[in-house]
Amino acid sequence: MKKTLFWVFMALVSGALLGKITFDKYENLDIQSTISFNNKIYMLKYGTYANLDEMQDDITNVDRYIYIQDDNQVSAYVAASTTKKNINKIKDVYLAKGLNLMIEKVTINNDEFIQNLNEYEKLLEATEDEKSLLIIENQILSCYEETVVNNE
């Protein structure tokens, strides 16, 4: 009986020791994300302004917009997309309303927003209706505010 208890105890100790060595080996690994999103997206630029007040006074033709504030300027955007085809669809909607907007590539460092934007892209691809395109874009801009602006 003593021999059996001794070998059971030895098995438990050696198992614990080997387990600790194994887990310690993997604890210090430099792990990188396996899913990488393209963080460059297309945005429709409404304009660039010196400050927020100037921007808010000028933007009266659109229902929803977002802005990105750099060192000494504020840029206002009315749409975002990951594909040039979809951003051109939205640009055509605004062109029909009399707004000539510029397409600009912008870097967004928020994987959650990029992942959501990729899902919205499927809806943008499927529709040609102007009203639907604007509704989807409003949702994208709301998502930007929730995930990027509120998490800074």
mmCIF file with all atom_site columns, C-alpha atoms in Angstrom:
data_model
loop_
_atom_site.group_PDB
_atom_site.id
_atom_site.type_symbol
_atom_site.label_atom_id
_atom_site.label_alt_id
_atom_site.label_comp_id
_atom_site.label_asym_id
_atom_site.label_entity_id
_atom_site.label_seq_id
_atom_site.pdbx_PDB_ins_code
_atom_site.Cartn_x
_atom_site.Cartn_y
_atom_site.Cartn_z
_atom_site.occupancy
_atom_site.B_iso_or_equiv
_atom_site.pdbx_formal_charge
_atom_site.auth_seq_id
_atom_site.auth_comp_id
_atom_site.auth_asym_id
_atom_site.auth_atom_id
_atom_site.pdbx_PDB_model_num
ATOM 1   C CA . MET A 1 1   ? 0.000   0.000  0.000   1.00 0.00 ? 1   MET A CA 1
ATOM 2   C CA . LYS A 1 2   ? 2.884   2.344  0.848   1.00 0.00 ? 2   LYS A CA 1
ATOM 3   C CA . LYS A 1 3   ? 4.487   1.709  -2.547  1.00 0.00 ? 3   LYS A CA 1
ATOM 4   C CA . THR A 1 4   ? 1.271   2.564  -4.396  1.00 0.00 ? 4   THR A CA 1
ATOM 5   C CA . LEU A 1 5   ? 0.798   5.820  -2.476  1.00 0.00 ? 5   LEU A CA 1
ATOM 6   C CA . PHE A 1 6   ? 4.422   6.711  -3.104  1.00 0.00 ? 6   PHE A CA 1
ATOM 7   C CA . TRP A 1 7   ? 4.052   6.241  -6.894  1.00 0.00 ? 7   TRP A CA 1
ATOM 8   C CA . VAL A 1 8   ? 0.748   8.141  -6.986  1.00 0.00 ? 8   VAL A CA 1
ATOM 9   C CA . PHE A 1 9   ? 2.391   11.002 -5.108  1.00 0.00 ? 9   PHE A CA 1
ATOM 10  C CA . MET A 1 10  ? 5.390   10.948 -7.492  1.00 0.00 ? 10  MET A CA 1
ATOM 11  C CA . ALA A 1 11  ? 3.052   10.979 -10.529 1.00 0.00 ? 11  ALA A CA 1
ATOM 12  C CA . LEU A 1 12  ? 1.155   14.001 -9.156  1.00 0.00 ? 12  LEU A CA 1
ATOM 13  C CA . VAL A 1 13  ? 4.351   15.924 -8.371  1.00 0.00 ? 13  VAL A CA 1
ATOM 14  C CA . SER A 1 14  ? 5.945   15.195 -11.748 1.00 0.00 ? 14  SER A CA 1
ATOM 15  C CA . GLY A 1 15  ? 2.682   16.093 -13.551 1.00 0.00 ? 15  GLY A CA 1
ATOM 16  C CA . ALA A 1 16  ? 2.452   19.391 -11.703 1.00 0.00 ? 16  ALA A CA 1
ATOM 17  C CA . LEU A 1 17  ? 6.115   20.150 -12.391 1.00 0.00 ? 17  LEU A CA 1
ATOM 18  C CA . LEU A 1 18  ? 5.833   19.370 -16.124 1.00 0.00 ? 18  LEU A CA 1
ATOM 19  C CA . GLY A 1 19  ? 2.609   21.390 -16.348 1.00 0.00 ? 19  GLY A CA 1
ATOM 20  C CA . LYS A 1 20  ? 4.265   24.406 -14.754 1.00 0.00 ? 20  LYS A CA 1
ATOM 21  C CA . ILE A 1 21  ? 7.276   24.184 -17.050 1.00 0.00 ? 21  ILE A CA 1
ATOM 22  C CA . THR A 1 22  ? 5.020   23.936 -20.119 1.00 0.00 ? 22  THR A CA 1
ATOM 23  C CA . PHE A 1 23  ? 2.790   26.883 -19.158 1.00 0.00 ? 23  PHE A CA 1
ATOM 24  C CA . ASP A 1 24  ? 5.779   29.045 -18.205 1.00 0.00 ? 24  ASP A CA 1
ATOM 25  C CA . LYS A 1 25  ? 7.268   28.398 -21.633 1.00 0.00 ? 25  LYS A CA 1
ATOM 26  C CA . TYR A 1 26  ? 4.161   29.746 -23.432 1.00 0.00 ? 26  TYR A CA 1
ATOM 27  C CA . GLU A 1 27  ? 3.552   32.649 -21.060 1.00 0.00 ? 27  GLU A CA 1
ATOM 28  C CA . ASN A 1 28  ? 6.384   34.761 -22.464 1.00 0.00 ? 28  ASN A CA 1
ATOM 29  C CA . LEU A 1 29  ? 5.489   34.448 -26.170 1.00 0.00 ? 29  LEU A CA 1
ATOM 30  C CA . ASP A 1 30  ? 4.981   37.589 -28.255 1.00 0.00 ? 30  ASP A CA 1
ATOM 31  C CA . ILE A 1 31  ? 1.503   37.001 -29.682 1.00 0.00 ? 31  ILE A CA 1
ATOM 32  C CA . GLN A 1 32  ? 0.271   39.003 -32.655 1.00 0.00 ? 32  GLN A CA 1
ATOM 33  C CA . SER A 1 33  ? -3.265  39.252 -33.960 1.00 0.00 ? 33  SER A CA 1
ATOM 34  C CA . THR A 1 34  ? -4.064  36.788 -36.729 1.00 0.00 ? 34  THR A CA 1
ATOM 35  C CA . ILE A 1 35  ? -6.882  38.895 -38.181 1.00 0.00 ? 35  ILE A CA 1
ATOM 36  C CA . SER A 1 36  ? -5.628  42.091 -39.706 1.00 0.00 ? 36  SER A CA 1
ATOM 37  C CA . PHE A 1 37  ? -8.004  44.673 -41.157 1.00 0.00 ? 37  PHE A CA 1
ATOM 38  C CA . ASN A 1 38  ? -7.153  47.198 -43.819 1.00 0.00 ? 38  ASN A CA 1
ATOM 39  C CA . ASN A 1 39  ? -7.401  50.431 -41.861 1.00 0.00 ? 39  ASN A CA 1
ATOM 40  C CA . LYS A 1 40  ? -7.472  52.714 -44.910 1.00 0.00 ? 40  LYS A CA 1
ATOM 41  C CA . ILE A 1 41  ? -11.002 53.608 -45.945 1.00 0.00 ? 41  ILE A CA 1
ATOM 42  C CA . TYR A 1 42  ? -12.573 55.994 -48.427 1.00 0.00 ? 42  TYR A CA 1
ATOM 43  C CA . MET A 1 43  ? -14.469 58.974 -47.036 1.00 0.00 ? 43  MET A CA 1
ATOM 44  C CA . LEU A 1 44  ? -16.438 61.744 -48.712 1.00 0.00 ? 44  LEU A CA 1
ATOM 45  C CA . LYS A 1 45  ? -14.928 65.000 -47.548 1.00 0.00 ? 45  LYS A CA 1
ATOM 46  C CA . TYR A 1 46  ? -17.312 67.923 -47.161 1.00 0.00 ? 46  TYR A CA 1
ATOM 47  C CA . GLY A 1 47  ? -14.561 70.398 -46.390 1.00 0.00 ? 47  GLY A CA 1
ATOM 48  C CA . THR A 1 48  ? -11.631 71.472 -44.251 1.00 0.00 ? 48  THR A CA 1
ATOM 49  C CA . TYR A 1 49  ? -11.976 74.258 -41.700 1.00 0.00 ? 49  TYR A CA 1
ATOM 50  C CA . ALA A 1 50  ? -9.810  76.219 -39.306 1.00 0.00 ? 50  ALA A CA 1
ATOM 51  C CA . ASN A 1 51  ? -11.977 75.420 -36.259 1.00 0.00 ? 51  ASN A CA 1
ATOM 52  C CA . LEU A 1 52  ? -15.165 73.688 -35.126 1.00 0.00 ? 52  LEU A CA 1
ATOM 53  C CA . ASP A 1 53  ? -17.300 76.841 -35.128 1.00 0.00 ? 53  ASP A CA 1
ATOM 54  C CA . GLU A 1 54  ? -16.471 77.600 -38.755 1.00 0.00 ? 54  GLU A CA 1
ATOM 55  C CA . MET A 1 55  ? -17.301 73.999 -39.692 1.00 0.00 ? 55  MET A CA 1
ATOM 56  C CA . GLN A 1 56  ? -20.655 73.997 -37.885 1.00 0.00 ? 56  GLN A CA 1
ATOM 57  C CA . ASP A 1 57  ? -21.647 77.277 -39.524 1.00 0.00 ? 57  ASP A CA 1
ATOM 58  C CA . ASP A 1 58  ? -20.882 75.920 -42.995 1.00 0.00 ? 58  ASP A CA 1
ATOM 59  C CA . ILE A 1 59  ? -22.421 72.452 -42.827 1.00 0.00 ? 59  ILE A CA 1
ATOM 60  C CA . THR A 1 60  ? -26.149 72.968 -43.208 1.00 0.00 ? 60  THR A CA 1
ATOM 61  C CA . ASN A 1 61  ? -26.907 70.867 -46.318 1.00 0.00 ? 61  ASN A CA 1
ATOM 62  C CA . VAL A 1 62  ? -26.436 67.408 -44.800 1.00 0.00 ? 62  VAL A CA 1
ATOM 63  C CA . ASP A 1 63  ? -28.280 65.538 -42.069 1.00 0.00 ? 63  ASP A CA 1
ATOM 64  C CA . ARG A 1 64  ? -25.306 63.762 -40.525 1.00 0.00 ? 64  ARG A CA 1
ATOM 65  C CA . TYR A 1 65  ? -21.550 64.154 -40.628 1.00 0.00 ? 65  TYR A CA 1
ATOM 66  C CA . ILE A 1 66  ? -18.460 63.306 -38.659 1.00 0.00 ? 66  ILE A CA 1
ATOM 67  C CA . TYR A 1 67  ? -15.293 65.300 -38.256 1.00 0.00 ? 67  TYR A CA 1
ATOM 68  C CA . ILE A 1 68  ? -11.670 64.522 -37.633 1.00 0.00 ? 68  ILE A CA 1
ATOM 69  C CA . GLN A 1 69  ? -9.633  67.158 -35.860 1.00 0.00 ? 69  GLN A CA 1
ATOM 70  C CA . ASP A 1 70  ? -5.930  67.374 -36.668 1.00 0.00 ? 70  ASP A CA 1
ATOM 71  C CA . ASP A 1 71  ? -3.355  69.770 -35.260 1.00 0.00 ? 71  ASP A CA 1
ATOM 72  C CA . ASN A 1 72  ? -4.647  72.984 -36.800 1.00 0.00 ? 72  ASN A CA 1
ATOM 73  C CA . GLN A 1 73  ? -7.628  71.992 -38.942 1.00 0.00 ? 73  GLN A CA 1
ATOM 74  C CA . VAL A 1 74  ? -10.954 70.204 -38.842 1.00 0.00 ? 74  VAL A CA 1
ATOM 75  C CA . SER A 1 75  ? -12.111 67.970 -41.711 1.00 0.00 ? 75  SER A CA 1
ATOM 76  C CA . ALA A 1 76  ? -15.796 67.108 -42.100 1.00 0.00 ? 76  ALA A CA 1
ATOM 77  C CA . TYR A 1 77  ? -16.939 63.873 -43.746 1.00 0.00 ? 77  TYR A CA 1
ATOM 78  C CA . VAL A 1 78  ? -20.413 62.723 -44.783 1.00 0.00 ? 78  VAL A CA 1
ATOM 79  C CA . ALA A 1 79  ? -19.760 59.111 -45.839 1.00 0.00 ? 79  ALA A CA 1
ATOM 80  C CA . ALA A 1 80  ? -17.341 56.218 -45.363 1.00 0.00 ? 80  ALA A CA 1
ATOM 81  C CA . SER A 1 81  ? -16.735 53.037 -47.322 1.00 0.00 ? 81  SER A CA 1
ATOM 82  C CA . THR A 1 82  ? -14.054 50.436 -47.833 1.00 0.00 ? 82  THR A CA 1
ATOM 83  C CA . THR A 1 83  ? -14.568 50.245 -51.609 1.00 0.00 ? 83  THR A CA 1
ATOM 84  C CA . LYS A 1 84  ? -14.236 52.920 -54.245 1.00 0.00 ? 84  LYS A CA 1
ATOM 85  C CA . LYS A 1 85  ? -17.341 51.605 -56.039 1.00 0.00 ? 85  LYS A CA 1
ATOM 86  C CA . ASN A 1 86  ? -19.601 52.183 -53.032 1.00 0.00 ? 86  ASN A CA 1
ATOM 87  C CA . ILE A 1 87  ? -18.163 55.585 -52.160 1.00 0.00 ? 87  ILE A CA 1
ATOM 88  C CA . ASN A 1 88  ? -18.763 56.662 -55.764 1.00 0.00 ? 88  ASN A CA 1
ATOM 89  C CA . LYS A 1 89  ? -22.413 55.559 -55.461 1.00 0.00 ? 89  LYS A CA 1
ATOM 90  C CA . ILE A 1 90  ? -22.834 57.798 -52.453 1.00 0.00 ? 90  ILE A CA 1
ATOM 91  C CA . LYS A 1 91  ? -20.919 60.624 -54.104 1.00 0.00 ? 91  LYS A CA 1
ATOM 92  C CA . ASP A 1 92  ? -23.408 60.456 -57.006 1.00 0.00 ? 92  ASP A CA 1
ATOM 93  C CA . VAL A 1 93  ? -26.305 60.825 -54.541 1.00 0.00 ? 93  VAL A CA 1
ATOM 94  C CA . TYR A 1 94  ? -24.768 63.978 -53.098 1.00 0.00 ? 94  TYR A CA 1
ATOM 95  C CA . LEU A 1 95  ? -23.882 65.239 -56.594 1.00 0.00 ? 95  LEU A CA 1
ATOM 96  C CA . ALA A 1 96  ? -27.564 64.960 -57.515 1.00 0.00 ? 96  ALA A CA 1
ATOM 97  C CA . LYS A 1 97  ? -28.301 67.154 -54.474 1.00 0.00 ? 97  LYS A CA 1
ATOM 98  C CA . GLY A 1 98  ? -25.850 69.768 -55.754 1.00 0.00 ? 98  GLY A CA 1
ATOM 99  C CA . LEU A 1 99  ? -22.918 68.933 -53.459 1.00 0.00 ? 99  LEU A CA 1
ATOM 100 C CA . ASN A 1 100 ? -19.585 68.261 -55.130 1.00 0.00 ? 100 ASN A CA 1
ATOM 101 C CA . LEU A 1 101 ? -17.598 66.298 -52.538 1.00 0.00 ? 101 LEU A CA 1
ATOM 102 C CA . MET A 1 102 ? -14.065 64.936 -52.669 1.00 0.00 ? 102 MET A CA 1
ATOM 103 C CA . ILE A 1 103 ? -13.089 61.320 -52.038 1.00 0.00 ? 103 ILE A CA 1
ATOM 104 C CA . GLU A 1 104 ? -10.217 60.991 -49.593 1.00 0.00 ? 104 GLU A CA 1
ATOM 105 C CA . LYS A 1 105 ? -8.423  57.972 -48.143 1.00 0.00 ? 105 LYS A CA 1
ATOM 106 C CA . VAL A 1 106 ? -8.344  58.125 -44.357 1.00 0.00 ? 106 VAL A CA 1
ATOM 107 C CA . THR A 1 107 ? -6.603  55.856 -41.861 1.00 0.00 ? 107 THR A CA 1
ATOM 108 C CA . ILE A 1 108 ? -8.835  54.583 -39.047 1.00 0.00 ? 108 ILE A CA 1
ATOM 109 C CA . ASN A 1 109 ? -7.071  52.645 -36.284 1.00 0.00 ? 109 ASN A CA 1
ATOM 110 C CA . ASN A 1 110 ? -10.098 50.877 -34.851 1.00 0.00 ? 110 ASN A CA 1
ATOM 111 C CA . ASP A 1 111 ? -10.570 47.239 -35.875 1.00 0.00 ? 111 ASP A CA 1
ATOM 112 C CA . GLU A 1 112 ? -14.074 47.064 -34.414 1.00 0.00 ? 112 GLU A CA 1
ATOM 113 C CA . PHE A 1 113 ? -15.263 49.923 -36.641 1.00 0.00 ? 113 PHE A CA 1
ATOM 114 C CA . ILE A 1 114 ? -13.548 48.444 -39.717 1.00 0.00 ? 114 ILE A CA 1
ATOM 115 C CA . GLN A 1 115 ? -15.200 45.092 -39.046 1.00 0.00 ? 115 GLN A CA 1
ATOM 116 C CA . ASN A 1 116 ? -18.622 46.759 -38.729 1.00 0.00 ? 116 ASN A CA 1
ATOM 117 C CA . LEU A 1 117 ? -17.968 48.796 -41.867 1.00 0.00 ? 117 LEU A CA 1
ATOM 118 C CA . ASN A 1 118 ? -17.223 45.601 -43.786 1.00 0.00 ? 118 ASN A CA 1
ATOM 119 C CA . GLU A 1 119 ? -20.661 44.309 -42.788 1.00 0.00 ? 119 GLU A CA 1
ATOM 120 C CA . TYR A 1 120 ? -22.334 47.553 -43.902 1.00 0.00 ? 120 TYR A CA 1
ATOM 121 C CA . GLU A 1 121 ? -20.507 47.242 -47.226 1.00 0.00 ? 121 GLU A CA 1
ATOM 122 C CA . LYS A 1 122 ? -22.643 44.215 -48.056 1.00 0.00 ? 122 LYS A CA 1
ATOM 123 C CA . LEU A 1 123 ? -25.754 46.374 -47.720 1.00 0.00 ? 123 LEU A CA 1
ATOM 124 C CA . LEU A 1 124 ? -24.227 49.159 -49.818 1.00 0.00 ? 124 LEU A CA 1
ATOM 125 C CA . GLU A 1 125 ? -23.358 46.665 -52.547 1.00 0.00 ? 125 GLU A CA 1
ATOM 126 C CA . ALA A 1 126 ? -26.907 45.338 -52.655 1.00 0.00 ? 126 ALA A CA 1
ATOM 127 C CA . THR A 1 127 ? -28.769 48.632 -53.043 1.00 0.00 ? 127 THR A CA 1
ATOM 128 C CA . GLU A 1 128 ? -28.978 51.344 -55.664 1.00 0.00 ? 128 GLU A CA 1
ATOM 129 C CA . ASP A 1 129 ? -31.793 53.347 -54.053 1.00 0.00 ? 129 ASP A CA 1
ATOM 130 C CA . GLU A 1 130 ? -30.653 56.838 -52.993 1.00 0.00 ? 130 GLU A CA 1
ATOM 131 C CA . LYS A 1 131 ? -32.723 56.906 -49.827 1.00 0.00 ? 131 LYS A CA 1
ATOM 132 C CA . SER A 1 132 ? -31.454 53.488 -48.733 1.00 0.00 ? 132 SER A CA 1
ATOM 133 C CA . LEU A 1 133 ? -27.849 54.489 -49.415 1.00 0.00 ? 133 LEU A CA 1
ATOM 134 C CA . LEU A 1 134 ? -28.225 57.568 -47.205 1.00 0.00 ? 134 LEU A CA 1
ATOM 135 C CA . ILE A 1 135 ? -29.849 55.538 -44.418 1.00 0.00 ? 135 ILE A CA 1
ATOM 136 C CA . ILE A 1 136 ? -26.994 53.015 -44.495 1.00 0.00 ? 136 ILE A CA 1
ATOM 137 C CA . GLU A 1 137 ? -24.445 55.843 -44.446 1.00 0.00 ? 137 GLU A CA 1
ATOM 138 C CA . ASN A 1 138 ? -26.176 57.401 -41.440 1.00 0.00 ? 138 ASN A CA 1
ATOM 139 C CA . GLN A 1 139 ? -25.817 54.048 -39.671 1.00 0.00 ? 139 GLN A CA 1
ATOM 140 C CA . ILE A 1 140 ? -22.121 53.890 -40.610 1.00 0.00 ? 140 ILE A CA 1
ATOM 141 C CA . LEU A 1 141 ? -21.516 57.382 -39.238 1.00 0.00 ? 141 LEU A CA 1
ATOM 142 C CA . SER A 1 142 ? -23.388 56.472 -36.035 1.00 0.00 ? 142 SER A CA 1
ATOM 143 C CA . CYS A 1 143 ? -21.215 53.379 -35.715 1.00 0.00 ? 143 CYS A CA 1
ATOM 144 C CA . TYR A 1 144 ? -18.120 55.562 -36.174 1.00 0.00 ? 144 TYR A CA 1
ATOM 145 C CA . GLU A 1 145 ? -19.241 57.839 -33.352 1.00 0.00 ? 145 GLU A CA 1
ATOM 146 C CA . GLU A 1 146 ? -19.949 54.892 -31.048 1.00 0.00 ? 146 GLU A CA 1
ATOM 147 C CA . THR A 1 147 ? -16.817 52.855 -31.692 1.00 0.00 ? 147 THR A CA 1
ATOM 148 C CA . VAL A 1 148 ? -14.144 55.403 -32.592 1.00 0.00 ? 148 VAL A CA 1
ATOM 149 C CA . VAL A 1 149 ? -15.081 58.765 -31.088 1.00 0.00 ? 149 VAL A CA 1
ATOM 150 C CA . ASN A 1 150 ? -16.517 57.514 -27.806 1.00 0.00 ? 150 ASN A CA 1
ATOM 151 C CA . ASN A 1 151 ? -13.626 55.081 -27.244 1.00 0.00 ? 151 ASN A CA 1
ATOM 152 C CA . GLU A 1 152 ? -10.804 57.624 -27.619 1.00 0.00 ? 152 GLU A CA 1
#
